[in-house]
């Protein structure tokens, strides 16, 4: 494959670099935590497939380049973008084509925008599913034939492998021959939709080939049935059950047992008894809309992706903003996935403390994203390159620290890096929140600002470059001399950016979900559980509750202890820290003790490498016992434990098997009926500054 | 709804145990400034634990006690104190009545009245916010009264202190009205249920009576063409089952109905011994015919689903409770129902008369799609001697079928568990090769298979992983806990040797550390920010003050 690189022009060099990584060869067993047997089978299959593909490619590619018909060229490039390392980006026409493709693929998700002339494929539901899906001949797998533009919307989870053709999920294209991808569609978020894109090859003896492919998965009878459905534009996907340490861990909590089932509102639309149900997928009828992308949304996506591929040399800096629940996170997931169709990695700067994408809440972080995001945040917790523990799920308490943290994260990003950066922001767009946005736009060398709004209007002034000329920020002022000068030194002359306005049109926009698992505090809890599931050993076996694991220990004189979110008397600080979630941080200063535990006098803005549960404190020996999934080679540098307002999910404490009563911090005798027994109640939608400082 | 009264809901609280709660309560109301100060400091730790959900009453109490402590310290002037008291009292009145507030703002006076807060306390609050500041005397008096109110209404009644608690209340502490209504609703519901239950019993008793009468008077053939009275009764029962099918099935499965008593069997002339023939438990034909008219009348897919589900649930109870006869009859009925549904091949070759006879004795004729997965789970959930038989029936008929191998394994496991003889229809070549495992066979196979056994290898690997971690940490203060502690015996927040004394976590001595407030770069990062930092902040550089000076300075500062 490498020999093709000579054809590729300089500018697209970085776009294609590690594309082949996403090819099948690199399946780790951790990607696929089903039974060992299944893994083995898939490995064999994929290896086989890869060789087939390689053989087929070589002669064909040359022929196609000669033909140079726009259609074939376009198809070719799109196909290769996902499948292998060659990536020909020769003429502008192709750029444009690809742009169109990106925008189309996003479009067809929404049924609304059907002004394209292409045949609109319907939702796969009811009887149709029985005809085009078959159970595999071993395990609980199923094979599904989809016609072009047909969609399958579902709840549950599975691993999807594309056997033939191409399908798209959340903006990410999965090609024939690519490795299997895990899909998570829990009740906490909008259901996922798999959409068939049709086949990219144009001359193929589809039936025979499909039959050959299916031979490995299906019995003869079901194979015959399915092959009849295959046409040149069909796609065939293999669906396997998905069990990971995460799902295993979550299933040990009774209140999450229905997490991967449809929520009550969708029960009427759930299609029972299809071949997919037994592997953990519940197809949804078209009454459930699924992810809906508006025209403005897909246009914006197209514009950003195209810019990143074209002029910007791959270094787009995209800031996404909008009010709460307007779809920022979803937009960002689709954007990242779409970018990943073309590049091997995307950088991500987290600026939303409440709804973090890759970390537990309360963290600001900078991550490198290499894998598509095919599920909600709790299914893809990853270790960021840099992280700062802010310690609150919102930033009102200390705006300066918020801005300083983000600036310091940005500074740590290598400037020579030529990957696009996506920046998420808070849903706080009024008052000071708006001023913070203005500051961020001034501080960061943005190329695009995507502003999401709903209901026809904008919820806050359009953050266009013109507006920024006169806008007042929290730290910056209209002339913005200081900040601009500072940046000018680092980044050269100030750049301007493109402002893209997106109208979200999905149902329930700007409202927080009220169903089980859909409230934002439940999302935060899930993210933390997702993080803590990394403590489980990858070996099969029963879930091991946290308290049974062997902890790390460290003398309380060697690590400092600090509380971020409130003032705690130092002599009582261990009462706050015991059995709590702590951020593991690295102070540059050496920690020394004159005796007893070391207590931080004020909040430090220091790198955080992960989280741990302070499992217990041995007062006699002066030891902290800590449970953490952080790698020991990094843990050894940790010299500071920070306590923030992000608490351990209560189920971790209440679900400790083996104890009847007498668990610390757990009681069944607390009555919420008494006056004053609950927390401070804030009227929703009426956040006043007077209530913000209250703790 | 689903809240069972037997299981109390567990909540996470900020105190380690009841002793800590008692200590804080005692100190807060001790009138001794030192103890009160101690309690306030502990409450500050509670706030740290609770993050944003500290109980309002705890917050308010702490704020008011803080005012008292500062007042008694004599360090503040009267005007200072009035402002402090003012903030605490305003917060108390507003926060405590907040729960009563509806969508529209209602007068505080009315809300406070409902809570038995004296009206003048609300007036005092209004003085602070809208009028002339009250005098210190009134502030002290207000604070005292409010603290008493909090003690009476919250502290002394919390954690099992009060007489009239409803423990199973919801966690968010919202909407009491809804709770009361729900309780009323539940009561009504229960009453209705009782009535329906009685009705169901009456129906079945009269059915039995009718059947016995017909048994006395006529020969067998008439059994299946019920009398006129009977058809009325069956109609009534059918009607009843439309609303309360579940209840009806429950009653049916009580002793004396589908599970006959010994006398009933005698009357019908059945052999009362629960003889499990080679084909598993079967309902004696006479007894089956006795109930057939009713079951046929009730027949519908949903009824069969329900019937089978209930049977298996009952079987679980009966199997657990050592009730042989019950288990026998229940599994017999279950197998009858599953058999009715089966589409066995042998039926194809039977003669017409055979077929007629068979059809007559079936509860229902047309195959329905059973909920196989549920059935299978329920069946496996009720292990008893009859389970393997039922399991086999279900597996044979299941749609989609489980893989052959899985079927075999399940059956074998089930047999082992219930200690019944292995699966009888033994076309299992394989079975001979792989006999039922015993401890001995495991021991025998141990030497050669030890590396494959998942558990042992997992343990070994676990130890390996720990050893690797330990190596990676060498040279740092961190280590993997080297002591052999049975951690599973210690819940989170508890360690070996920890006492239940609420003072067990006090840090009598501690060192304070001050750090740079500037963002810090990890090593390798550019140190540009460090250059601009002024001296005192970076103690490590050893500029003006050393660490010890700092500690001394800091310890001189009282935070609380």
PDB file of C-alpha atoms in Angstrom, chain A residues 135 140 273 278 386 392-393 404 408 411-412 415 519 539-540 546-555 558-560 563 565-572 574-580 584 586-607 613-619 621 625-627 632-633 635-639 641 643-648 650 652-657 659-681 683 694-695, chain B residues 8-17 20-21 38 41-42 44-45 47-59 91 95-96 98-99 101-103 115 149 153-154 157-160 165-167 169-174 176 179 369 373 400 458 461 466 469 471-483 487-496 498 500 502-507 509-523 526-529 537-540 547-548 551 554 559-560:
ATOM      1  CA  UNK A 135     -29.325 -15.301  12.604  1.00  0.00           C
ATOM      2  CA  UNK A 140     -25.816 -14.850  18.869  1.00  0.00           C
ATOM      3  CA  UNK A 273     -38.744 -10.965  17.959  1.00  0.00           C
ATOM      4  CA  UNK A 278     -31.391 -11.911  20.796  1.00  0.00           C
ATOM      5  CA  UNK A 386      -3.808  17.083  29.554  1.00  0.00           C
ATOM      6  CA  UNK A 392     -17.351  21.913  39.978  1.00  0.00           C
ATOM      7  CA  UNK A 393     -19.947  20.896  37.413  1.00  0.00           C
ATOM      8  CA  UNK A 404      -6.870  30.301  33.156  1.00  0.00           C
ATOM      9  CA  UNK A 408      -3.109  26.713  30.180  1.00  0.00           C
ATOM     10  CA  UNK A 411      -0.674  26.307  25.759  1.00  0.00           C
ATOM     11  CA  UNK A 412       0.228  22.700  26.358  1.00  0.00           C
ATOM     12  CA  UNK A 415       1.757  24.208  18.125  1.00  0.00           C
ATOM     13  CA  UNK A 519     -31.287  13.884  33.535  1.00  0.00           C
ATOM     14  CA  UNK A 539     -10.624 -11.112  32.484  1.00  0.00           C
ATOM     15  CA  UNK A 540     -14.058 -12.661  32.395  1.00  0.00           C
ATOM     16  CA  UNK A 546     -14.842  -1.629  44.458  1.00  0.00           C
ATOM     17  CA  UNK A 547     -14.342  -2.388  48.119  1.00  0.00           C
ATOM     18  CA  UNK A 548     -12.985  -5.867  47.371  1.00  0.00           C
ATOM     19  CA  UNK A 549     -10.104  -4.606  45.207  1.00  0.00           C
ATOM     20  CA  UNK A 550      -6.576  -4.297  46.512  1.00  0.00           C
ATOM     21  CA  UNK A 551      -5.836  -0.590  46.873  1.00  0.00           C
ATOM     22  CA  UNK A 552      -2.673   1.449  46.498  1.00  0.00           C
ATOM     23  CA  UNK A 553      -1.296   2.998  49.638  1.00  0.00           C
ATOM     24  CA  UNK A 554       0.659   6.183  50.171  1.00  0.00           C
ATOM     25  CA  UNK A 555       1.821   7.985  53.328  1.00  0.00           C
ATOM     26  CA  UNK A 558       3.932  12.419  50.891  1.00  0.00           C
ATOM     27  CA  UNK A 559       0.806  13.687  49.156  1.00  0.00           C
ATOM     28  CA  UNK A 560      -1.018  16.931  49.799  1.00  0.00           C
ATOM     29  CA  UNK A 563     -10.537  20.818  48.816  1.00  0.00           C
ATOM     30  CA  UNK A 565     -15.162  23.619  46.158  1.00  0.00           C
ATOM     31  CA  UNK A 566     -15.531  24.822  49.731  1.00  0.00           C
ATOM     32  CA  UNK A 567     -13.606  25.630  52.846  1.00  0.00           C
ATOM     33  CA  UNK A 568     -13.012  22.748  55.209  1.00  0.00           C
ATOM     34  CA  UNK A 569     -11.241  23.072  58.537  1.00  0.00           C
ATOM     35  CA  UNK A 570      -7.877  21.316  58.050  1.00  0.00           C
ATOM     36  CA  UNK A 571      -8.121  19.183  61.163  1.00  0.00           C
ATOM     37  CA  UNK A 572     -11.439  17.835  59.909  1.00  0.00           C
ATOM     38  CA  UNK A 574     -10.059  13.703  56.431  1.00  0.00           C
ATOM     39  CA  UNK A 575     -13.743  13.509  57.280  1.00  0.00           C
ATOM     40  CA  UNK A 576     -14.459  15.111  53.950  1.00  0.00           C
ATOM     41  CA  UNK A 577     -11.964  13.000  52.042  1.00  0.00           C
ATOM     42  CA  UNK A 578     -12.652   9.513  53.388  1.00  0.00           C
ATOM     43  CA  UNK A 579     -14.509   7.327  50.878  1.00  0.00           C
ATOM     44  CA  UNK A 580     -14.676  10.223  48.423  1.00  0.00           C
ATOM     45  CA  UNK A 584      -5.016  12.798  41.286  1.00  0.00           C
ATOM     46  CA  UNK A 586       0.855  16.647  40.183  1.00  0.00           C
ATOM     47  CA  UNK A 587       2.171  19.703  41.986  1.00  0.00           C
ATOM     48  CA  UNK A 588       5.545  21.012  40.857  1.00  0.00           C
ATOM     49  CA  UNK A 589       6.510  21.702  44.455  1.00  0.00           C
ATOM     50  CA  UNK A 590       7.877  18.958  46.584  1.00  0.00           C
ATOM     51  CA  UNK A 591       5.473  17.867  49.262  1.00  0.00           C
ATOM     52  CA  UNK A 592       7.027  17.758  52.696  1.00  0.00           C
ATOM     53  CA  UNK A 593       5.422  17.358  56.062  1.00  0.00           C
ATOM     54  CA  UNK A 594       6.316  18.640  59.482  1.00  0.00           C
ATOM     55  CA  UNK A 595       4.199  15.847  60.839  1.00  0.00           C
ATOM     56  CA  UNK A 596       0.742  14.640  60.008  1.00  0.00           C
ATOM     57  CA  UNK A 597      -1.142  14.965  56.750  1.00  0.00           C
ATOM     58  CA  UNK A 598      -0.248  17.780  54.370  1.00  0.00           C
ATOM     59  CA  UNK A 599      -3.104  20.132  53.655  1.00  0.00           C
ATOM     60  CA  UNK A 600      -3.265  22.592  50.772  1.00  0.00           C
ATOM     61  CA  UNK A 601      -4.109  26.087  51.886  1.00  0.00           C
ATOM     62  CA  UNK A 602      -5.682  27.114  48.602  1.00  0.00           C
ATOM     63  CA  UNK A 603      -6.708  25.683  45.300  1.00  0.00           C
ATOM     64  CA  UNK A 604      -3.915  24.866  42.941  1.00  0.00           C
ATOM     65  CA  UNK A 605      -4.253  24.929  39.193  1.00  0.00           C
ATOM     66  CA  UNK A 606      -2.278  21.811  38.503  1.00  0.00           C
ATOM     67  CA  UNK A 607      -2.298  18.931  36.042  1.00  0.00           C
ATOM     68  CA  UNK A 613     -11.544   6.626  45.321  1.00  0.00           C
ATOM     69  CA  UNK A 614      -9.978   7.300  48.702  1.00  0.00           C
ATOM     70  CA  UNK A 615     -10.953   3.899  49.941  1.00  0.00           C
ATOM     71  CA  UNK A 616      -9.889   4.365  53.533  1.00  0.00           C
ATOM     72  CA  UNK A 617      -7.472   6.129  55.826  1.00  0.00           C
ATOM     73  CA  UNK A 618      -5.236   4.369  58.316  1.00  0.00           C
ATOM     74  CA  UNK A 619      -4.828   6.996  61.002  1.00  0.00           C
ATOM     75  CA  UNK A 621       0.070   4.406  60.299  1.00  0.00           C
ATOM     76  CA  UNK A 625      -5.649   3.742  50.642  1.00  0.00           C
ATOM     77  CA  UNK A 626      -6.615   4.590  47.108  1.00  0.00           C
ATOM     78  CA  UNK A 627      -8.330   2.798  44.245  1.00  0.00           C
ATOM     79  CA  UNK A 632       1.233   3.054  38.049  1.00  0.00           C
ATOM     80  CA  UNK A 633       3.932   4.691  35.945  1.00  0.00           C
ATOM     81  CA  UNK A 635       0.532   7.386  39.564  1.00  0.00           C
ATOM     82  CA  UNK A 636       4.049   7.545  40.953  1.00  0.00           C
ATOM     83  CA  UNK A 637       4.220  11.225  40.039  1.00  0.00           C
ATOM     84  CA  UNK A 638       0.988  12.068  41.839  1.00  0.00           C
ATOM     85  CA  UNK A 639       1.587  14.152  44.941  1.00  0.00           C
ATOM     86  CA  UNK A 641      -5.288  14.659  45.994  1.00  0.00           C
ATOM     87  CA  UNK A 643     -11.493  16.940  46.485  1.00  0.00           C
ATOM     88  CA  UNK A 644     -14.167  18.641  44.406  1.00  0.00           C
ATOM     89  CA  UNK A 645     -17.915  18.870  44.133  1.00  0.00           C
ATOM     90  CA  UNK A 646     -18.010  15.809  41.907  1.00  0.00           C
ATOM     91  CA  UNK A 647     -19.147  13.077  44.263  1.00  0.00           C
ATOM     92  CA  UNK A 648     -18.909   9.356  44.011  1.00  0.00           C
ATOM     93  CA  UNK A 650     -24.294   7.013  45.475  1.00  0.00           C
ATOM     94  CA  UNK A 652     -21.135   2.796  44.594  1.00  0.00           C
ATOM     95  CA  UNK A 653     -21.599   3.266  48.320  1.00  0.00           C
ATOM     96  CA  UNK A 654     -25.062   1.800  48.678  1.00  0.00           C
ATOM     97  CA  UNK A 655     -24.362  -1.277  46.542  1.00  0.00           C
ATOM     98  CA  UNK A 656     -21.627  -3.002  48.489  1.00  0.00           C
ATOM     99  CA  UNK A 657     -22.595  -6.640  48.721  1.00  0.00           C
ATOM    100  CA  UNK A 659     -22.812  -5.842  54.381  1.00  0.00           C
ATOM    101  CA  UNK A 660     -26.269  -5.706  55.854  1.00  0.00           C
ATOM    102  CA  UNK A 661     -26.044  -2.435  57.715  1.00  0.00           C
ATOM    103  CA  UNK A 662     -23.130  -0.622  59.188  1.00  0.00           C
ATOM    104  CA  UNK A 663     -21.636   0.709  56.025  1.00  0.00           C
ATOM    105  CA  UNK A 664     -19.982   4.070  56.522  1.00  0.00           C
ATOM    106  CA  UNK A 665     -21.896   7.011  55.068  1.00  0.00           C
ATOM    107  CA  UNK A 666     -24.927   4.882  54.272  1.00  0.00           C
ATOM    108  CA  UNK A 667     -28.163   4.885  56.198  1.00  0.00           C
ATOM    109  CA  UNK A 668     -31.714   3.798  55.612  1.00  0.00           C
ATOM    110  CA  UNK A 669     -32.958   5.899  58.493  1.00  0.00           C
ATOM    111  CA  UNK A 670     -32.657   9.341  56.977  1.00  0.00           C
ATOM    112  CA  UNK A 671     -36.064  10.854  56.420  1.00  0.00           C
ATOM    113  CA  UNK A 672     -36.551  13.287  53.590  1.00  0.00           C
ATOM    114  CA  UNK A 673     -40.029  14.102  54.851  1.00  0.00           C
ATOM    115  CA  UNK A 674     -38.825  16.425  57.556  1.00  0.00           C
ATOM    116  CA  UNK A 675     -38.661  20.093  56.780  1.00  0.00           C
ATOM    117  CA  UNK A 676     -35.191  21.089  55.676  1.00  0.00           C
ATOM    118  CA  UNK A 677     -34.039  17.538  55.060  1.00  0.00           C
ATOM    119  CA  UNK A 678     -33.479  18.108  51.351  1.00  0.00           C
ATOM    120  CA  UNK A 679     -30.932  20.221  49.553  1.00  0.00           C
ATOM    121  CA  UNK A 680     -31.413  23.809  48.551  1.00  0.00           C
ATOM    122  CA  UNK A 681     -33.964  23.913  45.801  1.00  0.00           C
ATOM    123  CA  UNK A 683     -36.102  27.248  40.723  1.00  0.00           C
ATOM    124  CA  UNK A 694     -24.421  29.260  47.778  1.00  0.00           C
ATOM    125  CA  UNK A 695     -22.837  26.047  48.850  1.00  0.00           C
TER     126      UNK A 695
ATOM    127  CA  UNK B   8     -35.708   0.481  53.374  1.00  0.00           C
ATOM    128  CA  UNK B   9     -34.012   2.593  50.841  1.00  0.00           C
ATOM    129  CA  UNK B  10     -30.419   3.364  51.510  1.00  0.00           C
ATOM    130  CA  UNK B  11     -29.179   6.897  51.250  1.00  0.00           C
ATOM    131  CA  UNK B  12     -25.707   8.305  51.232  1.00  0.00           C
ATOM    132  CA  UNK B  13     -25.108  10.827  53.986  1.00  0.00           C
ATOM    133  CA  UNK B  14     -22.111  12.843  55.077  1.00  0.00           C
ATOM    134  CA  UNK B  15     -21.607  11.364  58.518  1.00  0.00           C
ATOM    135  CA  UNK B  16     -19.653   8.174  58.985  1.00  0.00           C
ATOM    136  CA  UNK B  17     -22.164   6.681  61.385  1.00  0.00           C
ATOM    137  CA  UNK B  20     -20.850  11.107  64.439  1.00  0.00           C
ATOM    138  CA  UNK B  21     -24.299  12.568  63.870  1.00  0.00           C
ATOM    139  CA  UNK B  38     -15.707  21.905  66.722  1.00  0.00           C
ATOM    140  CA  UNK B  41     -15.749  22.539  61.582  1.00  0.00           C
ATOM    141  CA  UNK B  42     -17.203  19.083  61.213  1.00  0.00           C
ATOM    142  CA  UNK B  44     -17.689  22.176  56.999  1.00  0.00           C
ATOM    143  CA  UNK B  45     -16.390  18.689  56.201  1.00  0.00           C
ATOM    144  CA  UNK B  47     -20.497  20.279  53.213  1.00  0.00           C
ATOM    145  CA  UNK B  48     -17.424  19.091  51.393  1.00  0.00           C
ATOM    146  CA  UNK B  49     -18.904  15.610  51.150  1.00  0.00           C
ATOM    147  CA  UNK B  50     -22.360  16.753  50.204  1.00  0.00           C
ATOM    148  CA  UNK B  51     -21.062  19.152  47.528  1.00  0.00           C
ATOM    149  CA  UNK B  52     -24.253  20.894  46.457  1.00  0.00           C
ATOM    150  CA  UNK B  53     -26.770  18.857  48.361  1.00  0.00           C
ATOM    151  CA  UNK B  54     -26.234  19.653  52.019  1.00  0.00           C
ATOM    152  CA  UNK B  55     -29.579  19.452  53.832  1.00  0.00           C
ATOM    153  CA  UNK B  56     -31.010  22.940  54.205  1.00  0.00           C
ATOM    154  CA  UNK B  57     -31.617  22.434  57.916  1.00  0.00           C
ATOM    155  CA  UNK B  58     -27.976  21.512  58.537  1.00  0.00           C
ATOM    156  CA  UNK B  59     -26.770  24.555  56.611  1.00  0.00           C
ATOM    157  CA  UNK B  91     -31.484  32.594  54.642  1.00  0.00           C
ATOM    158  CA  UNK B  95     -34.623  28.372  52.379  1.00  0.00           C
ATOM    159  CA  UNK B  96     -36.784  26.489  54.831  1.00  0.00           C
ATOM    160  CA  UNK B  98     -38.690  27.085  49.711  1.00  0.00           C
ATOM    161  CA  UNK B  99     -40.010  23.558  49.652  1.00  0.00           C
ATOM    162  CA  UNK B 101     -43.289  27.356  47.452  1.00  0.00           C
ATOM    163  CA  UNK B 102     -45.208  26.426  44.392  1.00  0.00           C
ATOM    164  CA  UNK B 103     -44.804  27.705  40.904  1.00  0.00           C
ATOM    165  CA  UNK B 115     -44.439  25.082  59.405  1.00  0.00           C
ATOM    166  CA  UNK B 149     -37.300  25.181  66.048  1.00  0.00           C
ATOM    167  CA  UNK B 153     -38.429  19.869  63.724  1.00  0.00           C
ATOM    168  CA  UNK B 154     -35.304  18.415  62.174  1.00  0.00           C
ATOM    169  CA  UNK B 157     -36.695  13.699  64.647  1.00  0.00           C
ATOM    170  CA  UNK B 158     -34.088  12.696  62.120  1.00  0.00           C
ATOM    171  CA  UNK B 159     -32.400   9.277  62.060  1.00  0.00           C
ATOM    172  CA  UNK B 160     -35.059   7.349  63.896  1.00  0.00           C
ATOM    173  CA  UNK B 165     -41.774   8.773  60.186  1.00  0.00           C
ATOM    174  CA  UNK B 166     -42.568   7.224  56.909  1.00  0.00           C
ATOM    175  CA  UNK B 167     -39.233   5.734  56.024  1.00  0.00           C
ATOM    176  CA  UNK B 169     -40.320   8.112  51.225  1.00  0.00           C
ATOM    177  CA  UNK B 170     -38.676   9.287  48.131  1.00  0.00           C
ATOM    178  CA  UNK B 171     -35.201  10.630  48.067  1.00  0.00           C
ATOM    179  CA  UNK B 172     -35.524  13.997  46.525  1.00  0.00           C
ATOM    180  CA  UNK B 173     -37.772  15.189  49.243  1.00  0.00           C
ATOM    181  CA  UNK B 174     -40.275  16.654  46.882  1.00  0.00           C
ATOM    182  CA  UNK B 176     -45.472  15.461  50.087  1.00  0.00           C
ATOM    183  CA  UNK B 179     -47.155  10.932  48.693  1.00  0.00           C
ATOM    184  CA  UNK B 369     -45.624 -18.288  20.163  1.00  0.00           C
ATOM    185  CA  UNK B 373     -36.595 -16.734  26.779  1.00  0.00           C
ATOM    186  CA  UNK B 400     -35.537 -20.073  17.867  1.00  0.00           C
ATOM    187  CA  UNK B 458      -7.317 -15.166  36.600  1.00  0.00           C
ATOM    188  CA  UNK B 461      -2.833 -13.107  36.470  1.00  0.00           C
ATOM    189  CA  UNK B 466      -0.217  -6.486  41.174  1.00  0.00           C
ATOM    190  CA  UNK B 469       2.204  -2.438  39.416  1.00  0.00           C
ATOM    191  CA  UNK B 471       7.509  -2.691  40.248  1.00  0.00           C
ATOM    192  CA  UNK B 472       6.310   0.339  38.343  1.00  0.00           C
ATOM    193  CA  UNK B 473       5.850   2.234  41.604  1.00  0.00           C
ATOM    194  CA  UNK B 474       9.190   1.383  43.122  1.00  0.00           C
ATOM    195  CA  UNK B 475      11.086   4.468  44.178  1.00  0.00           C
ATOM    196  CA  UNK B 476       7.960   6.553  44.706  1.00  0.00           C
ATOM    197  CA  UNK B 477       5.967   6.955  47.910  1.00  0.00           C
ATOM    198  CA  UNK B 478       3.196   4.944  46.327  1.00  0.00           C
ATOM    199  CA  UNK B 479       2.936   1.214  46.627  1.00  0.00           C
ATOM    200  CA  UNK B 480       0.426  -1.528  46.186  1.00  0.00           C
ATOM    201  CA  UNK B 481      -0.929  -2.306  49.635  1.00  0.00           C
ATOM    202  CA  UNK B 482       1.417  -5.109  50.677  1.00  0.00           C
ATOM    203  CA  UNK B 483      -0.574  -6.351  53.668  1.00  0.00           C
ATOM    204  CA  UNK B 487     -10.669  -6.110  51.740  1.00  0.00           C
ATOM    205  CA  UNK B 488     -14.032  -7.657  50.965  1.00  0.00           C
ATOM    206  CA  UNK B 489     -14.730  -7.444  54.716  1.00  0.00           C
ATOM    207  CA  UNK B 490     -14.211  -3.700  54.801  1.00  0.00           C
ATOM    208  CA  UNK B 491     -16.724  -1.413  53.113  1.00  0.00           C
ATOM    209  CA  UNK B 492     -15.462   1.772  51.467  1.00  0.00           C
ATOM    210  CA  UNK B 493     -14.462   4.247  54.140  1.00  0.00           C
ATOM    211  CA  UNK B 494     -13.368   1.629  56.619  1.00  0.00           C
ATOM    212  CA  UNK B 495      -9.943   0.090  57.173  1.00  0.00           C
ATOM    213  CA  UNK B 496      -8.654  -2.642  59.473  1.00  0.00           C
ATOM    214  CA  UNK B 498     -10.612   1.556  62.582  1.00  0.00           C
ATOM    215  CA  UNK B 500     -16.363   3.395  65.556  1.00  0.00           C
ATOM    216  CA  UNK B 502     -16.545   9.506  65.730  1.00  0.00           C
ATOM    217  CA  UNK B 503     -13.218  11.212  66.429  1.00  0.00           C
ATOM    218  CA  UNK B 504     -11.253   8.513  64.642  1.00  0.00           C
ATOM    219  CA  UNK B 505     -10.373  10.676  61.621  1.00  0.00           C
ATOM    220  CA  UNK B 506      -9.283  13.843  63.424  1.00  0.00           C
ATOM    221  CA  UNK B 507      -5.961  15.167  62.230  1.00  0.00           C
ATOM    222  CA  UNK B 509      -1.370  17.631  63.727  1.00  0.00           C
ATOM    223  CA  UNK B 510      -1.139  18.614  60.115  1.00  0.00           C
ATOM    224  CA  UNK B 511       1.126  20.623  57.852  1.00  0.00           C
ATOM    225  CA  UNK B 512      -0.121  23.332  55.596  1.00  0.00           C
ATOM    226  CA  UNK B 513       1.285  23.749  52.147  1.00  0.00           C
ATOM    227  CA  UNK B 514       0.984  26.778  49.915  1.00  0.00           C
ATOM    228  CA  UNK B 515       1.382  26.475  46.199  1.00  0.00           C
ATOM    229  CA  UNK B 516       1.689  28.739  43.249  1.00  0.00           C
ATOM    230  CA  UNK B 517      -1.624  29.911  41.921  1.00  0.00           C
ATOM    231  CA  UNK B 518      -0.245  30.144  38.443  1.00  0.00           C
ATOM    232  CA  UNK B 519      -1.039  27.329  36.075  1.00  0.00           C
ATOM    233  CA  UNK B 520       1.584  24.678  36.327  1.00  0.00           C
ATOM    234  CA  UNK B 521       3.180  22.857  33.460  1.00  0.00           C
ATOM    235  CA  UNK B 522       4.062  19.229  33.665  1.00  0.00           C
ATOM    236  CA  UNK B 523       7.750  18.554  33.243  1.00  0.00           C
ATOM    237  CA  UNK B 526       7.562  25.422  28.653  1.00  0.00           C
ATOM    238  CA  UNK B 527       8.323  27.239  31.846  1.00  0.00           C
ATOM    239  CA  UNK B 528       7.392  30.677  30.597  1.00  0.00           C
ATOM    240  CA  UNK B 529       4.808  31.279  33.265  1.00  0.00           C
ATOM    241  CA  UNK B 537       4.351  32.110  46.052  1.00  0.00           C
ATOM    242  CA  UNK B 538       7.102  29.729  45.114  1.00  0.00           C
ATOM    243  CA  UNK B 539       8.378  28.396  48.362  1.00  0.00           C
ATOM    244  CA  UNK B 540      10.373  25.722  46.647  1.00  0.00           C
ATOM    245  CA  UNK B 547       8.514  26.237  54.290  1.00  0.00           C
ATOM    246  CA  UNK B 548       8.777  26.223  58.066  1.00  0.00           C
ATOM    247  CA  UNK B 551       3.800  26.717  58.319  1.00  0.00           C
ATOM    248  CA  UNK B 554      -0.261  29.628  58.557  1.00  0.00           C
ATOM    249  CA  UNK B 559      -9.863  29.833  59.792  1.00  0.00           C
ATOM    250  CA  UNK B 560     -12.800  29.053  62.025  1.00  0.00           C
TER     251      UNK B 560
END
